[in-house]
Amino acid sequence: MASQTIKEKFVELQKSKQTPQNSRPKIQRVPQYLRNRNNFEKHYTPKFVSIGPIHHDNTNMKPGEEYKLMWAAKYIENNGFILEDRHKKIADKINELKGHFSDDVLTLTGKSLEGFDSLEEKLSWMLFVDGCSLLHILEKANVDEAGHMNIKVDQLMMDVLLLENQLPYQVLKLLWKDDNESEHEEIPQPLLLGQTRWVTVREGEGRRRRT
């Protein structure tokens, strides 16, 4: 016969399979055990452009910041959006968007607030610029329209696909959809087509190099 302690352990085990309602995956840094692996850094550290907060303050990413501003401005202009209105959509949701990042990422982001009054102000501007620039990349950085980016696209796309270069999906939804569109509207398929074709082309080139 099981003891009372074992019975309590059974109950605890059964409860452990129930995922808390408020739990969700968060954007975070690559675990230390992966960082310690040889030649793994190339899978999470960008070489030119940072997307999201993890590598934003890396001095090596400064040249990429100028490109992101240019791409963000082009995205706003090409779609006929009002810059201030698009930024407000992010700023109004910043407390909710913060919940998509791990605490250590937010702490890292808040270490330097130069030019900003608060972490929320810095993060909202960062997500606005990075989100608009990423949407421009999704629209233009495919194998047929690479000239629109004014940069070597293969390196750009390698950076965009890295583990620590991530944005919450909600940021992109806030920035691409019109106010009269449903909150449940998905990313338009044409926007993703360039990404799919790019990955397919790069995979084919990789196979040819290995043969």
PDB file of C-alpha atoms in Angstrom:
ATOM      1  CA  MET A   1       0.000   0.000   0.000  1.00  0.00           C
ATOM      2  CA  ALA A   2       1.363   3.399  -0.980  1.00  0.00           C
ATOM      3  CA  SER A   3       2.179   5.809   1.830  1.00  0.00           C
ATOM      4  CA  GLN A   4       0.528   9.206   2.141  1.00  0.00           C
ATOM      5  CA  THR A   5       3.746  10.815   0.900  1.00  0.00           C
ATOM      6  CA  ILE A   6       3.773   8.676  -2.247  1.00  0.00           C
ATOM      7  CA  LYS A   7       0.088   9.450  -2.843  1.00  0.00           C
ATOM      8  CA  GLU A   8       0.918  13.144  -2.674  1.00  0.00           C
ATOM      9  CA  LYS A   9       3.707  12.550  -5.177  1.00  0.00           C
ATOM     10  CA  PHE A  10       1.208  10.873  -7.521  1.00  0.00           C
ATOM     11  CA  VAL A  11      -1.059  13.930  -7.308  1.00  0.00           C
ATOM     12  CA  GLU A  12       1.888  16.246  -7.949  1.00  0.00           C
ATOM     13  CA  LEU A  13       2.923  14.199 -10.983  1.00  0.00           C
ATOM     14  CA  GLN A  14      -0.588  14.313 -12.448  1.00  0.00           C
ATOM     15  CA  LYS A  15      -0.749  18.087 -12.005  1.00  0.00           C
ATOM     16  CA  SER A  16       2.610  18.564 -13.701  1.00  0.00           C
ATOM     17  CA  LYS A  17       1.195  17.593 -17.098  1.00  0.00           C
ATOM     18  CA  GLN A  18      -1.192  20.536 -17.014  1.00  0.00           C
ATOM     19  CA  THR A  19       0.407  23.535 -18.685  1.00  0.00           C
ATOM     20  CA  PRO A  20      -0.398  26.810 -16.905  1.00  0.00           C
ATOM     21  CA  GLN A  21      -2.782  28.975 -18.915  1.00  0.00           C
ATOM     22  CA  ASN A  22      -0.487  31.983 -18.804  1.00  0.00           C
ATOM     23  CA  SER A  23       2.662  30.129 -19.885  1.00  0.00           C
ATOM     24  CA  ARG A  24       3.985  30.621 -23.411  1.00  0.00           C
ATOM     25  CA  PRO A  25       7.313  30.430 -25.180  1.00  0.00           C
ATOM     26  CA  LYS A  26       9.344  33.614 -24.928  1.00  0.00           C
ATOM     27  CA  ILE A  27      12.078  35.096 -27.068  1.00  0.00           C
ATOM     28  CA  GLN A  28      15.279  34.453 -25.163  1.00  0.00           C
ATOM     29  CA  ARG A  29      18.995  34.029 -25.559  1.00  0.00           C
ATOM     30  CA  VAL A  30      20.434  30.716 -26.696  1.00  0.00           C
ATOM     31  CA  PRO A  31      21.138  28.498 -23.641  1.00  0.00           C
ATOM     32  CA  GLN A  32      24.683  28.497 -22.319  1.00  0.00           C
ATOM     33  CA  TYR A  33      25.259  24.828 -23.112  1.00  0.00           C
ATOM     34  CA  LEU A  34      24.716  25.629 -26.795  1.00  0.00           C
ATOM     35  CA  ARG A  35      26.898  28.733 -26.613  1.00  0.00           C
ATOM     36  CA  ASN A  36      29.740  26.542 -25.428  1.00  0.00           C
ATOM     37  CA  ARG A  37      29.590  24.361 -28.526  1.00  0.00           C
ATOM     38  CA  ASN A  38      32.305  24.885 -31.100  1.00  0.00           C
ATOM     39  CA  ASN A  39      31.266  26.769 -34.248  1.00  0.00           C
ATOM     40  CA  PHE A  40      27.691  27.233 -32.994  1.00  0.00           C
ATOM     41  CA  GLU A  41      27.871  31.020 -32.650  1.00  0.00           C
ATOM     42  CA  LYS A  42      27.151  31.475 -36.353  1.00  0.00           C
ATOM     43  CA  HIS A  43      23.655  30.102 -35.739  1.00  0.00           C
ATOM     44  CA  TYR A  44      22.612  32.842 -33.322  1.00  0.00           C
ATOM     45  CA  THR A  45      24.921  35.874 -33.663  1.00  0.00           C
ATOM     46  CA  PRO A  46      24.257  38.198 -36.643  1.00  0.00           C
ATOM     47  CA  LYS A  47      27.097  39.657 -38.670  1.00  0.00           C
ATOM     48  CA  PHE A  48      25.401  42.779 -40.003  1.00  0.00           C
ATOM     49  CA  VAL A  49      21.838  43.459 -38.891  1.00  0.00           C
ATOM     50  CA  SER A  50      20.071  42.828 -35.588  1.00  0.00           C
ATOM     51  CA  ILE A  51      16.356  42.074 -35.417  1.00  0.00           C
ATOM     52  CA  GLY A  52      14.853  42.454 -31.957  1.00  0.00           C
ATOM     53  CA  PRO A  53      16.546  43.462 -28.702  1.00  0.00           C
ATOM     54  CA  ILE A  54      19.135  40.750 -28.029  1.00  0.00           C
ATOM     55  CA  HIS A  55      21.896  42.125 -30.295  1.00  0.00           C
ATOM     56  CA  HIS A  56      20.525  45.650 -30.680  1.00  0.00           C
ATOM     57  CA  ASP A  57      23.244  47.354 -28.622  1.00  0.00           C
ATOM     58  CA  ASN A  58      26.100  45.398 -30.185  1.00  0.00           C
ATOM     59  CA  THR A  59      28.466  47.987 -31.673  1.00  0.00           C
ATOM     60  CA  ASN A  60      29.109  45.687 -34.635  1.00  0.00           C
ATOM     61  CA  MET A  61      25.468  46.171 -35.642  1.00  0.00           C
ATOM     62  CA  LYS A  62      25.652  49.981 -35.942  1.00  0.00           C
ATOM     63  CA  PRO A  63      26.033  50.031 -39.763  1.00  0.00           C
ATOM     64  CA  GLY A  64      22.965  47.822 -40.019  1.00  0.00           C
ATOM     65  CA  GLU A  65      20.918  50.302 -37.973  1.00  0.00           C
ATOM     66  CA  GLU A  66      21.145  52.860 -40.784  1.00  0.00           C
ATOM     67  CA  TYR A  67      19.881  50.306 -43.284  1.00  0.00           C
ATOM     68  CA  LYS A  68      16.999  49.360 -41.008  1.00  0.00           C
ATOM     69  CA  LEU A  69      15.901  52.999 -40.781  1.00  0.00           C
ATOM     70  CA  MET A  70      15.971  53.219 -44.566  1.00  0.00           C
ATOM     71  CA  TRP A  71      13.992  49.981 -44.999  1.00  0.00           C
ATOM     72  CA  ALA A  72      11.454  51.019 -42.362  1.00  0.00           C
ATOM     73  CA  ALA A  73      10.930  54.385 -44.058  1.00  0.00           C
ATOM     74  CA  LYS A  74      10.465  52.667 -47.417  1.00  0.00           C
ATOM     75  CA  TYR A  75       7.952  50.222 -45.943  1.00  0.00           C
ATOM     76  CA  ILE A  76       5.892  53.082 -44.479  1.00  0.00           C
ATOM     77  CA  GLU A  77       6.040  55.068 -47.725  1.00  0.00           C
ATOM     78  CA  ASN A  78       5.357  52.150 -50.069  1.00  0.00           C
ATOM     79  CA  ASN A  79       2.238  51.160 -48.136  1.00  0.00           C
ATOM     80  CA  GLY A  80       0.895  54.688 -47.667  1.00  0.00           C
ATOM     81  CA  PHE A  81       0.975  54.481 -43.872  1.00  0.00           C
ATOM     82  CA  ILE A  82       1.374  57.414 -41.475  1.00  0.00           C
ATOM     83  CA  LEU A  83       4.609  56.953 -39.544  1.00  0.00           C
ATOM     84  CA  GLU A  84       3.311  58.262 -36.214  1.00  0.00           C
ATOM     85  CA  ASP A  85       0.197  56.079 -36.409  1.00  0.00           C
ATOM     86  CA  ARG A  86       2.200  52.909 -37.030  1.00  0.00           C
ATOM     87  CA  HIS A  87       4.508  53.654 -34.114  1.00  0.00           C
ATOM     88  CA  LYS A  88       1.524  54.336 -31.848  1.00  0.00           C
ATOM     89  CA  LYS A  89       0.147  50.875 -32.617  1.00  0.00           C
ATOM     90  CA  ILE A  90       3.305  49.393 -31.096  1.00  0.00           C
ATOM     91  CA  ALA A  91       3.574  51.882 -28.219  1.00  0.00           C
ATOM     92  CA  ASP A  92      -0.038  51.260 -27.172  1.00  0.00           C
ATOM     93  CA  LYS A  93       0.662  47.521 -26.866  1.00  0.00           C
ATOM     94  CA  ILE A  94       4.175  47.708 -25.422  1.00  0.00           C
ATOM     95  CA  ASN A  95       3.334  46.216 -22.020  1.00  0.00           C
ATOM     96  CA  GLU A  96       1.731  43.245 -23.732  1.00  0.00           C
ATOM     97  CA  LEU A  97       4.631  42.919 -26.182  1.00  0.00           C
ATOM     98  CA  LYS A  98       7.151  42.947 -23.325  1.00  0.00           C
ATOM     99  CA  GLY A  99       5.607  39.699 -22.180  1.00  0.00           C
ATOM    100  CA  HIS A 100       6.966  37.974 -25.295  1.00  0.00           C
ATOM    101  CA  PHE A 101      10.560  38.419 -24.080  1.00  0.00           C
ATOM    102  CA  SER A 102      12.351  36.689 -21.221  1.00  0.00           C
ATOM    103  CA  ASP A 103      13.300  38.756 -18.179  1.00  0.00           C
ATOM    104  CA  ASP A 104      17.017  38.559 -18.934  1.00  0.00           C
ATOM    105  CA  VAL A 105      16.469  39.953 -22.441  1.00  0.00           C
ATOM    106  CA  LEU A 106      14.498  42.895 -21.004  1.00  0.00           C
ATOM    107  CA  THR A 107      17.205  43.474 -18.395  1.00  0.00           C
ATOM    108  CA  LEU A 108      19.859  43.451 -21.129  1.00  0.00           C
ATOM    109  CA  THR A 109      17.822  45.930 -23.194  1.00  0.00           C
ATOM    110  CA  GLY A 110      17.374  48.276 -20.244  1.00  0.00           C
ATOM    111  CA  LYS A 111      21.086  48.544 -19.454  1.00  0.00           C
ATOM    112  CA  SER A 112      21.497  51.375 -21.956  1.00  0.00           C
ATOM    113  CA  LEU A 113      18.636  53.856 -22.403  1.00  0.00           C
ATOM    114  CA  GLU A 114      20.613  56.531 -24.216  1.00  0.00           C
ATOM    115  CA  GLY A 115      18.171  58.699 -26.161  1.00  0.00           C
ATOM    116  CA  PHE A 116      15.118  57.235 -24.411  1.00  0.00           C
ATOM    117  CA  ASP A 117      13.249  57.998 -21.191  1.00  0.00           C
ATOM    118  CA  SER A 118      12.349  54.412 -20.331  1.00  0.00           C
ATOM    119  CA  LEU A 119      12.722  50.772 -21.311  1.00  0.00           C
ATOM    120  CA  GLU A 120       9.210  50.854 -22.757  1.00  0.00           C
ATOM    121  CA  GLU A 121      10.036  53.820 -24.993  1.00  0.00           C
ATOM    122  CA  LYS A 122      13.247  52.200 -26.220  1.00  0.00           C
ATOM    123  CA  LEU A 123      11.588  48.848 -26.843  1.00  0.00           C
ATOM    124  CA  SER A 124       8.589  50.340 -28.650  1.00  0.00           C
ATOM    125  CA  TRP A 125      10.857  52.297 -31.027  1.00  0.00           C
ATOM    126  CA  MET A 126      13.083  49.279 -31.587  1.00  0.00           C
ATOM    127  CA  LEU A 127      10.158  46.969 -32.356  1.00  0.00           C
ATOM    128  CA  PHE A 128       8.621  49.589 -34.646  1.00  0.00           C
ATOM    129  CA  VAL A 129      11.792  50.088 -36.710  1.00  0.00           C
ATOM    130  CA  ASP A 130      12.769  46.418 -36.741  1.00  0.00           C
ATOM    131  CA  GLY A 131       9.232  45.301 -37.553  1.00  0.00           C
ATOM    132  CA  CYS A 132       8.843  47.716 -40.462  1.00  0.00           C
ATOM    133  CA  SER A 133      12.287  46.879 -41.823  1.00  0.00           C
ATOM    134  CA  LEU A 134      11.623  43.138 -41.540  1.00  0.00           C
ATOM    135  CA  LEU A 135       8.339  43.502 -43.417  1.00  0.00           C
ATOM    136  CA  HIS A 136      10.188  45.420 -46.133  1.00  0.00           C
ATOM    137  CA  ILE A 137      12.725  42.595 -46.259  1.00  0.00           C
ATOM    138  CA  LEU A 138       9.934  40.043 -46.606  1.00  0.00           C
ATOM    139  CA  GLU A 139       8.500  42.063 -49.474  1.00  0.00           C
ATOM    140  CA  LYS A 140      11.698  42.828 -51.367  1.00  0.00           C
ATOM    141  CA  ALA A 141      14.575  40.535 -50.400  1.00  0.00           C
ATOM    142  CA  ASN A 142      13.739  37.652 -52.697  1.00  0.00           C
ATOM    143  CA  VAL A 143      15.801  36.261 -55.511  1.00  0.00           C
ATOM    144  CA  ASP A 144      14.044  38.428 -58.107  1.00  0.00           C
ATOM    145  CA  GLU A 145      14.053  41.809 -56.332  1.00  0.00           C
ATOM    146  CA  ALA A 146      17.356  41.783 -54.435  1.00  0.00           C
ATOM    147  CA  GLY A 147      18.346  45.132 -55.949  1.00  0.00           C
ATOM    148  CA  HIS A 148      15.724  46.914 -53.852  1.00  0.00           C
ATOM    149  CA  MET A 149      17.690  46.254 -50.654  1.00  0.00           C
ATOM    150  CA  ASN A 150      20.897  48.178 -51.540  1.00  0.00           C
ATOM    151  CA  ILE A 151      22.901  45.480 -49.776  1.00  0.00           C
ATOM    152  CA  LYS A 152      24.281  41.979 -50.268  1.00  0.00           C
ATOM    153  CA  VAL A 153      21.100  40.008 -49.742  1.00  0.00           C
ATOM    154  CA  ASP A 154      22.599  36.612 -48.954  1.00  0.00           C
ATOM    155  CA  GLN A 155      24.256  37.912 -45.763  1.00  0.00           C
ATOM    156  CA  LEU A 156      21.106  39.811 -44.831  1.00  0.00           C
ATOM    157  CA  MET A 157      18.928  36.728 -45.111  1.00  0.00           C
ATOM    158  CA  MET A 158      21.390  34.661 -43.105  1.00  0.00           C
ATOM    159  CA  ASP A 159      21.088  37.217 -40.287  1.00  0.00           C
ATOM    160  CA  VAL A 160      17.290  37.355 -40.487  1.00  0.00           C
ATOM    161  CA  LEU A 161      16.998  33.592 -39.971  1.00  0.00           C
ATOM    162  CA  LEU A 162      19.190  33.410 -36.840  1.00  0.00           C
ATOM    163  CA  LEU A 163      17.928  32.107 -33.487  1.00  0.00           C
ATOM    164  CA  GLU A 164      18.539  35.355 -31.593  1.00  0.00           C
ATOM    165  CA  ASN A 165      17.178  37.647 -34.318  1.00  0.00           C
ATOM    166  CA  GLN A 166      13.478  37.339 -33.578  1.00  0.00           C
ATOM    167  CA  LEU A 167      10.388  39.517 -33.228  1.00  0.00           C
ATOM    168  CA  PRO A 168       7.001  38.609 -31.780  1.00  0.00           C
ATOM    169  CA  TYR A 169       4.531  37.695 -34.516  1.00  0.00           C
ATOM    170  CA  GLN A 170       2.144  40.237 -33.013  1.00  0.00           C
ATOM    171  CA  VAL A 171       4.537  43.070 -33.899  1.00  0.00           C
ATOM    172  CA  LEU A 172       4.321  42.206 -37.586  1.00  0.00           C
ATOM    173  CA  LYS A 173       0.535  41.926 -37.406  1.00  0.00           C
ATOM    174  CA  LEU A 174       0.239  45.364 -35.830  1.00  0.00           C
ATOM    175  CA  LEU A 175       2.461  46.917 -38.485  1.00  0.00           C
ATOM    176  CA  TRP A 176       1.099  45.328 -41.648  1.00  0.00           C
ATOM    177  CA  LYS A 177      -2.639  45.194 -41.108  1.00  0.00           C
ATOM    178  CA  ASP A 178      -5.000  48.099 -41.711  1.00  0.00           C
ATOM    179  CA  ASP A 179      -7.180  49.293 -38.857  1.00  0.00           C
ATOM    180  CA  ASN A 180     -10.284  47.810 -40.486  1.00  0.00           C
ATOM    181  CA  GLU A 181      -8.751  44.327 -40.737  1.00  0.00           C
ATOM    182  CA  SER A 182      -9.429  41.612 -38.203  1.00  0.00           C
ATOM    183  CA  GLU A 183      -6.974  41.036 -35.358  1.00  0.00           C
ATOM    184  CA  HIS A 184      -6.916  37.417 -36.541  1.00  0.00           C
ATOM    185  CA  GLU A 185      -5.789  38.349 -40.064  1.00  0.00           C
ATOM    186  CA  GLU A 186      -2.823  36.226 -41.103  1.00  0.00           C
ATOM    187  CA  ILE A 187       0.304  37.319 -42.978  1.00  0.00           C
ATOM    188  CA  PRO A 188      -0.585  37.645 -46.668  1.00  0.00           C
ATOM    189  CA  GLN A 189       0.874  34.737 -48.628  1.00  0.00           C
ATOM    190  CA  PRO A 190       2.659  36.968 -51.185  1.00  0.00           C
ATOM    191  CA  LEU A 191       4.616  38.474 -48.288  1.00  0.00           C
ATOM    192  CA  LEU A 192       5.991  35.064 -47.351  1.00  0.00           C
ATOM    193  CA  LEU A 193       6.640  33.879 -50.896  1.00  0.00           C
ATOM    194  CA  GLY A 194      10.002  35.637 -51.185  1.00  0.00           C
ATOM    195  CA  GLN A 195      11.194  34.050 -47.952  1.00  0.00           C
ATOM    196  CA  THR A 196      10.143  30.576 -49.072  1.00  0.00           C
ATOM    197  CA  ARG A 197      11.823  30.940 -52.440  1.00  0.00           C
ATOM    198  CA  TRP A 198      14.978  32.317 -50.838  1.00  0.00           C
ATOM    199  CA  VAL A 199      15.313  29.396 -48.425  1.00  0.00           C
ATOM    200  CA  THR A 200      14.670  26.951 -51.272  1.00  0.00           C
ATOM    201  CA  VAL A 201      17.346  28.541 -53.455  1.00  0.00           C
ATOM    202  CA  ARG A 202      19.906  28.606 -50.628  1.00  0.00           C
ATOM    203  CA  GLU A 203      19.236  24.971 -49.753  1.00  0.00           C
ATOM    204  CA  GLY A 204      19.825  24.031 -53.383  1.00  0.00           C
ATOM    205  CA  GLU A 205      23.107  25.946 -53.474  1.00  0.00           C
ATOM    206  CA  GLY A 206      24.213  24.263 -50.257  1.00  0.00           C
ATOM    207  CA  ARG A 207      23.553  20.806 -51.658  1.00  0.00           C
ATOM    208  CA  ARG A 208      25.524  21.628 -54.808  1.00  0.00           C
ATOM    209  CA  ARG A 209      28.517  22.781 -52.756  1.00  0.00           C
ATOM    210  CA  ARG A 210      28.514  19.538 -50.767  1.00  0.00           C
ATOM    211  CA  THR A 211      28.422  17.307 -53.859  1.00  0.00           C
TER     212      THR A 211
END
